Every structure is written in C-alpha cells, then in structure tokens.
PDB file of C-alpha atoms in Angstrom:
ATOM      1  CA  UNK A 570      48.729  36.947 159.538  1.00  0.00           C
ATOM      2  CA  UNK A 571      48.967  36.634 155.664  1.00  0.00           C
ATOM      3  CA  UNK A 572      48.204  40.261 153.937  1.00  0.00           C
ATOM      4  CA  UNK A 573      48.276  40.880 150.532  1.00  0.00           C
ATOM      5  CA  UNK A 574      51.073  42.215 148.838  1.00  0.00           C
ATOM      6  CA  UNK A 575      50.106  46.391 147.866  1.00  0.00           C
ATOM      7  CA  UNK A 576      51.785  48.137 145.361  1.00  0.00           C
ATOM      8  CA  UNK A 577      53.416  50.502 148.314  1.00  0.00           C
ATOM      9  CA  UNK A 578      55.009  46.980 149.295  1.00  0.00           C
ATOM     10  CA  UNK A 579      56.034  45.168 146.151  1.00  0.00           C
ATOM     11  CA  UNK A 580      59.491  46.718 146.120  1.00  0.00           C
ATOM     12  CA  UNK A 581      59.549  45.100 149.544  1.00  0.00           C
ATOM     13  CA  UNK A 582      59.013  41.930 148.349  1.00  0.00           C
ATOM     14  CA  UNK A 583      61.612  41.538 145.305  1.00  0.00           C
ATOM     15  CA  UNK A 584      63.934  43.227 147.665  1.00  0.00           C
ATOM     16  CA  UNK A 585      62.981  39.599 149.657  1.00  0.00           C
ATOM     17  CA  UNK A 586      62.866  37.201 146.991  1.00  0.00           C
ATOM     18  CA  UNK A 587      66.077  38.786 145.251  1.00  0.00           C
ATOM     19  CA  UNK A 588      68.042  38.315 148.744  1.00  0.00           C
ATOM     20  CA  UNK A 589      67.013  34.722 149.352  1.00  0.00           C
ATOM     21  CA  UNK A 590      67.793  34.120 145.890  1.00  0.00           C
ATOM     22  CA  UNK A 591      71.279  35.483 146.327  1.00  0.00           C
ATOM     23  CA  UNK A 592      71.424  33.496 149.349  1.00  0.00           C
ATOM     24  CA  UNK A 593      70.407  30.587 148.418  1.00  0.00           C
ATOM     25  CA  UNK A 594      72.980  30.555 145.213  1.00  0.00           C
ATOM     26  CA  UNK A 595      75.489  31.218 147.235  1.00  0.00           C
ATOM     27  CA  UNK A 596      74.890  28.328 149.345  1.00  0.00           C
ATOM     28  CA  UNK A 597      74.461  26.487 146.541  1.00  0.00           C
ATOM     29  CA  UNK A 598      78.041  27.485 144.566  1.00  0.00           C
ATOM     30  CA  UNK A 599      79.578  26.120 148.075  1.00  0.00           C
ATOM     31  CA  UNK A 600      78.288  22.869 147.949  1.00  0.00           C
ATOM     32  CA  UNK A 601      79.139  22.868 144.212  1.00  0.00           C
ATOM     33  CA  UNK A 602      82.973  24.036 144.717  1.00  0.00           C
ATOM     34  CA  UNK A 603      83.078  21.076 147.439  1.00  0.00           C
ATOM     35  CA  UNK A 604      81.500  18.348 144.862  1.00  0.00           C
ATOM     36  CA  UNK A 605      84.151  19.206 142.237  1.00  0.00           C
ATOM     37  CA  UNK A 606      86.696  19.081 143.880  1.00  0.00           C
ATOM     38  CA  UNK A 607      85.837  15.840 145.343  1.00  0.00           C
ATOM     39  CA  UNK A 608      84.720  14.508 142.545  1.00  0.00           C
ATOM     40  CA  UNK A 609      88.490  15.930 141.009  1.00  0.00           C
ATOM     41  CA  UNK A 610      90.142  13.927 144.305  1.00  0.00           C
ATOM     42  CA  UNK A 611      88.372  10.675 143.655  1.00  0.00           C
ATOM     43  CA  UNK A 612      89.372  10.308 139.815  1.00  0.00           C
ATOM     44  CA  UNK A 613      92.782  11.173 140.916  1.00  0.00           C
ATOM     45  CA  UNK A 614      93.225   9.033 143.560  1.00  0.00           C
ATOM     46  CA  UNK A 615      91.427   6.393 141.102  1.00  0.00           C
ATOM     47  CA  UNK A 616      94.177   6.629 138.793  1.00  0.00           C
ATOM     48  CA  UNK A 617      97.492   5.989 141.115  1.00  0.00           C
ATOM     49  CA  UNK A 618      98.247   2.931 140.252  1.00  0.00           C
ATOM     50  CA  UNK A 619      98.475   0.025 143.017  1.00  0.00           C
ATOM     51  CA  UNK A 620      96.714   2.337 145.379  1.00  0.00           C
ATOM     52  CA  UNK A 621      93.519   3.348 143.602  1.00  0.00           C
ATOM     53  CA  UNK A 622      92.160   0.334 142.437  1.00  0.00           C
ATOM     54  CA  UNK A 623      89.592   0.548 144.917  1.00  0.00           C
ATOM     55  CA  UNK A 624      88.241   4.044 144.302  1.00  0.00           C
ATOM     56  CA  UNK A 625      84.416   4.362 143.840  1.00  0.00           C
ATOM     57  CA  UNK A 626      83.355   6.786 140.969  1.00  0.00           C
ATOM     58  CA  UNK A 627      79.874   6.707 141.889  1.00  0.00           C
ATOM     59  CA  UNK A 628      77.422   9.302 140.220  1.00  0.00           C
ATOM     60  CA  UNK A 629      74.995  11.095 143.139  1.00  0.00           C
ATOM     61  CA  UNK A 630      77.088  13.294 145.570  1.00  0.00           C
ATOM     62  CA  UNK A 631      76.336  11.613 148.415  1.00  0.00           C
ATOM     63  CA  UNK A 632      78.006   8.739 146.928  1.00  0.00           C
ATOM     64  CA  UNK A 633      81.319  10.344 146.052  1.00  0.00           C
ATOM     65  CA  UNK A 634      81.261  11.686 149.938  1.00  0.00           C
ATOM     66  CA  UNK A 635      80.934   8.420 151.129  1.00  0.00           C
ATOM     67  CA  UNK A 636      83.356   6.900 148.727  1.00  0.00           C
ATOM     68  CA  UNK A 637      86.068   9.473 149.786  1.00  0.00           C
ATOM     69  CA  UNK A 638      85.239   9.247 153.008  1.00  0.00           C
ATOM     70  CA  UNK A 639      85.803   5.625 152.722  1.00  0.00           C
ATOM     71  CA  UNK A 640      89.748   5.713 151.439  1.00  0.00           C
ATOM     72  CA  UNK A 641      90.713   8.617 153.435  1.00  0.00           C
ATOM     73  CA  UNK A 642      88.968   7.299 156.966  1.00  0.00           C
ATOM     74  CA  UNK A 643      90.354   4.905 158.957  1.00  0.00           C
ATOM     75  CA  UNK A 644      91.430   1.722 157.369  1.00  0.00           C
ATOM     76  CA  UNK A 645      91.337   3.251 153.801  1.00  0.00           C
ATOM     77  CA  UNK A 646      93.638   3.496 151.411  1.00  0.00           C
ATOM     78  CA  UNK A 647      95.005   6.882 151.991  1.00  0.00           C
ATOM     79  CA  UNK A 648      94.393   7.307 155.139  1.00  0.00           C
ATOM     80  CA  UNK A 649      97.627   8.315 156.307  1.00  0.00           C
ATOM     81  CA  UNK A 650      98.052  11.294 153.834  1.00  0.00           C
ATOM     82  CA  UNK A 651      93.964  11.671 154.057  1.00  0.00           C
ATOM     83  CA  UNK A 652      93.609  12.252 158.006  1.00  0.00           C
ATOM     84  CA  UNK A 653      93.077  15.980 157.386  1.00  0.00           C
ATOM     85  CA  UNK A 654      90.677  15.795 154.615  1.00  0.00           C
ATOM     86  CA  UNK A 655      88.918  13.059 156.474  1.00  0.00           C
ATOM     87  CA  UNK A 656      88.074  16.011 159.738  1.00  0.00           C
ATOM     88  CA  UNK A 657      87.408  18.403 157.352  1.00  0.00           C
ATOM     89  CA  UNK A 658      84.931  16.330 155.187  1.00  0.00           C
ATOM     90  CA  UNK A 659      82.858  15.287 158.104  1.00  0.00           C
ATOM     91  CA  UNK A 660      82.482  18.572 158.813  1.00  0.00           C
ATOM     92  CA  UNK A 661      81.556  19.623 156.290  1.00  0.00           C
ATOM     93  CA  UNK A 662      78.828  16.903 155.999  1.00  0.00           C
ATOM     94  CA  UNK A 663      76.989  18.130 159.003  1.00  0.00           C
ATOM     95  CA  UNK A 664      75.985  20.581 156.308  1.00  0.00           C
ATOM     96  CA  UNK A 665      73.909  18.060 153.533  1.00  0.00           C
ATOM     97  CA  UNK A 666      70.838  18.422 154.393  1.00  0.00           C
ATOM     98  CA  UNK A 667      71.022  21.833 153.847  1.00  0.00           C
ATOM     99  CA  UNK A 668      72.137  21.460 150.049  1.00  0.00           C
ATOM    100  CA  UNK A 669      69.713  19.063 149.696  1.00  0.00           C
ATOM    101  CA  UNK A 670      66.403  21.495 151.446  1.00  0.00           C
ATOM    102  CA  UNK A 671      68.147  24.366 148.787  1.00  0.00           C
ATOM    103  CA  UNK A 672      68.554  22.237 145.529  1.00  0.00           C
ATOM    104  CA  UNK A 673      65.325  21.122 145.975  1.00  0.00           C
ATOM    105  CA  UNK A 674      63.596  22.572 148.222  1.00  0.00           C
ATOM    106  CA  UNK A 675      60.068  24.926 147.665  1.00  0.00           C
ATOM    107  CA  UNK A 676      60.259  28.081 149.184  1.00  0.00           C
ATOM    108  CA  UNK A 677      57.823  30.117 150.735  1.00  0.00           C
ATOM    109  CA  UNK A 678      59.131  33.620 151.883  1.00  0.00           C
ATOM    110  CA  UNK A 679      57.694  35.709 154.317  1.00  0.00           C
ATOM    111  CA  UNK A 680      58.654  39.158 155.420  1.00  0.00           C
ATOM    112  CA  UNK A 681      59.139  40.407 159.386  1.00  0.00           C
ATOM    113  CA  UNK A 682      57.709  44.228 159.950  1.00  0.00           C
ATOM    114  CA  UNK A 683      61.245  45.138 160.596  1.00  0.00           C
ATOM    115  CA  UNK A 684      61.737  44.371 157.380  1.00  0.00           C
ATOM    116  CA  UNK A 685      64.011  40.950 157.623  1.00  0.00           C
ATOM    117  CA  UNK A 686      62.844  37.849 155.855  1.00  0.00           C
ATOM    118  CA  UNK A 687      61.884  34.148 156.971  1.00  0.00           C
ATOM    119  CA  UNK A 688      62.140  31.581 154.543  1.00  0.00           C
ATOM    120  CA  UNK A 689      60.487  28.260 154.479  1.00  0.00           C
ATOM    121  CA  UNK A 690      61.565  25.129 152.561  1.00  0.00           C
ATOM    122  CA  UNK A 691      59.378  22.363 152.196  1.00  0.00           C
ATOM    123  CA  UNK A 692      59.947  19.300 150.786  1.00  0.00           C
ATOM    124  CA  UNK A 693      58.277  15.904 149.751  1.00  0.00           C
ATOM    125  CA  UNK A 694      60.267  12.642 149.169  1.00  0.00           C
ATOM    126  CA  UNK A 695      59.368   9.305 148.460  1.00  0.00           C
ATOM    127  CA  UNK A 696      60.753   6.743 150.262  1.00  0.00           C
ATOM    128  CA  UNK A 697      59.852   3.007 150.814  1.00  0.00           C
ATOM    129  CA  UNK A 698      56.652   3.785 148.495  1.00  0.00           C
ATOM    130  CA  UNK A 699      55.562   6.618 151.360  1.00  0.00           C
ATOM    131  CA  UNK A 700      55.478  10.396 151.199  1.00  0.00           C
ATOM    132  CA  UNK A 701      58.313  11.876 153.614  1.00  0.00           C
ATOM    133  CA  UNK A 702      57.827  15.559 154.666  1.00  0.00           C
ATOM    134  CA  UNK A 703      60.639  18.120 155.247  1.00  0.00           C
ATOM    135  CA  UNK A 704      60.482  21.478 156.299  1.00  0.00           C
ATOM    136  CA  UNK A 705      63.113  24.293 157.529  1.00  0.00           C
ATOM    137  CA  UNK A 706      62.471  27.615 158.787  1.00  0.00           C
ATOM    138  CA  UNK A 707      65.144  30.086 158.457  1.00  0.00           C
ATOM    139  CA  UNK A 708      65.091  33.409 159.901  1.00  0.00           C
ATOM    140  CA  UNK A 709      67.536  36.251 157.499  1.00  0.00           C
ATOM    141  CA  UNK A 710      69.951  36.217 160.663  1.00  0.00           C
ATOM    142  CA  UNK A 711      70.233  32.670 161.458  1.00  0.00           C
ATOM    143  CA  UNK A 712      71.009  32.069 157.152  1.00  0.00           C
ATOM    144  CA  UNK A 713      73.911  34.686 157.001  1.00  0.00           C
ATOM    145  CA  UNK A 714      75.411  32.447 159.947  1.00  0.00           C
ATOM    146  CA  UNK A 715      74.855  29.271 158.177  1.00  0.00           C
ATOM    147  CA  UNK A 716      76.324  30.644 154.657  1.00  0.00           C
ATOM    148  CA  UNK A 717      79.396  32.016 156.975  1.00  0.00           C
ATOM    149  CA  UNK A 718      79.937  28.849 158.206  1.00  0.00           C
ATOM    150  CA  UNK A 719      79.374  26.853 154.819  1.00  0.00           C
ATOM    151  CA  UNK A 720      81.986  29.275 153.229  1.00  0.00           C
ATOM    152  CA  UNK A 721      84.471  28.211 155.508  1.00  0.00           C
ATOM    153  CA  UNK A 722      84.249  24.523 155.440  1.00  0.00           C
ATOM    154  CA  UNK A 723      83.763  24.759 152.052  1.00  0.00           C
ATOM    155  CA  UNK A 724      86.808  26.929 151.618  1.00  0.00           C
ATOM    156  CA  UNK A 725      89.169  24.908 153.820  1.00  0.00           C
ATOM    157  CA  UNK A 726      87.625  21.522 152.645  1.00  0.00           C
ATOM    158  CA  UNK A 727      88.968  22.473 149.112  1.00  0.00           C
ATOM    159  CA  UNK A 728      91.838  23.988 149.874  1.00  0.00           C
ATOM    160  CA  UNK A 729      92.469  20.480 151.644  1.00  0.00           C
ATOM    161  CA  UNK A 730      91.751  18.455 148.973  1.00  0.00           C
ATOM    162  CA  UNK A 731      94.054  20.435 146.699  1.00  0.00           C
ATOM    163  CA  UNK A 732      97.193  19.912 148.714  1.00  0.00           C
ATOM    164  CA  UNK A 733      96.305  16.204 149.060  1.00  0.00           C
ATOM    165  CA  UNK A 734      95.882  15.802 145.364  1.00  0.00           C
ATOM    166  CA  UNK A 735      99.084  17.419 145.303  1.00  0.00           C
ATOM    167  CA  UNK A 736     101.049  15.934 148.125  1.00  0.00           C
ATOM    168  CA  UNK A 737     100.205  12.301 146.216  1.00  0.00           C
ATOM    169  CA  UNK A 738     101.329  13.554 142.434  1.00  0.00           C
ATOM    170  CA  UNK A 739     104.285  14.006 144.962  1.00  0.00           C
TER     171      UNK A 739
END
C-alpha cells in the first residue's frame, strides 16, 4: 500500500534514498576499480612484444572482459601465467548484470515498517528494434550481501591482475 510521504516521515525517507545512494556508489566504485585495472592489464599485455599482438582494446566493458578473458582462458596467449586471473574474472562476471541494473538502472525505493528499505530497478533496452524489460528487487539485507561479495571479487580480481601485470614486466 503506497502512502504519502508526511512531514513526521520525510527524515525517513532521505535516511532511504541517502543509503541506497551510498549503496549503490559503492557498488558502482567496485565495478569501476575492476574496469581499470583491466583495462590497465589489456594495454599492457598489448604492448609485450611477440606476445600481444593479438590484444583487443575494445571500448564498452563488456568488451575488454571478453577480450581478457580471451588471452588469459584456455588457448590464449597468456594463459599459462593468466590461469588465476582467468577463475577470478569469471567470477567476478557472475556479477554484470548487476553493474549494468545500477549504472543504469531507475530506481524506485520503498520503505519496510521496520524501517529497512526495498529498492527496485527497472530498466528498458532496445534490442533487435523491440523494447526489453528488466527489473530487480532488492531487499536492504539481501544488497549488503551482494556489495560484500562484490568487494571481494573485486578486491582479489585486482589484486590478481596487479601481480600478473607484474609477474610479465618480469
């Protein structure tokens, strides 16, 4: 049941919108942290010479994921030295659609009696000429687990990537 928002409440509600914010930017620096620092592992890998010839420097994200998943998976170029960031990054992927529901997602908050929020992203995409509808629902407890868990791939994703940048300057 919608009910307006009284002035006994308003406090209430930027208490809401200031937590999802802080949330949701958090979330957000995570997925940031991981694109440098792929993006940071692709142009070095690009420029060993003999090797990294075939290094994609492609512009979205989702690109540069796949095009460093490519040359540290199996078959790639750095495979060998890459098998760790290669578990870690397909980890980590299980998280995109996330980013992608917070970058551009609309959100629509709504607050619990016991005073916890639910959030609710919506999104419309065009694909193949043809609207395509998103939507997640996250309760306050289920998105402190999810930004827990994005922390720590995030975290150990980078951290990866940093010793194999290193491990090839050698």
């Amino acid at each position: 049941m919608e009910t307006p928002i009284t002035a006994e409440r308003e406090a209430d509600w930027t208490r809401v919108a200031q937590d999802v914010n802080a949330w949701r930017g958090a979330s957000l620096q995570c997925f940031a942290s991981v694109e440098a620092s792929v993006t940071e592992t692709l142009l070095h890998l690009r420029a060993i010479p003999g090797r990294g010839d075939g290094v994609r420097l492609r512009h979205l994200v989702g690109q540069r994921l796949d095009d460093l998943a490519q040359v540290v998976g199996e078959g790639g170029a750095f495979a060998t030295e890459g098998q760790r960031v290669a578990l870690l990054l397909a980890a980590f992927r299980c998280h995109e659609a996330l980013r992608t529901m917070l970058a551009h997602g609309q959100a629509k908050l709504a607050l619990e009696r016991n005073g916890r929020w639910i959030a609710i992203f919506r999104i419309v995409s065009i694909r193949t000429q043809q609207a395509e509808r998103s939507e997640l629902v996250l309760e306050e407890s289920d998105a402190v687990g999810k930004l827990r868990e994005l922390k720590t791939i995030s975290q150990k994703l980078c951290a990866a990537l940093g010793n194999f940048r290193r491990t090839l300057a050698g």
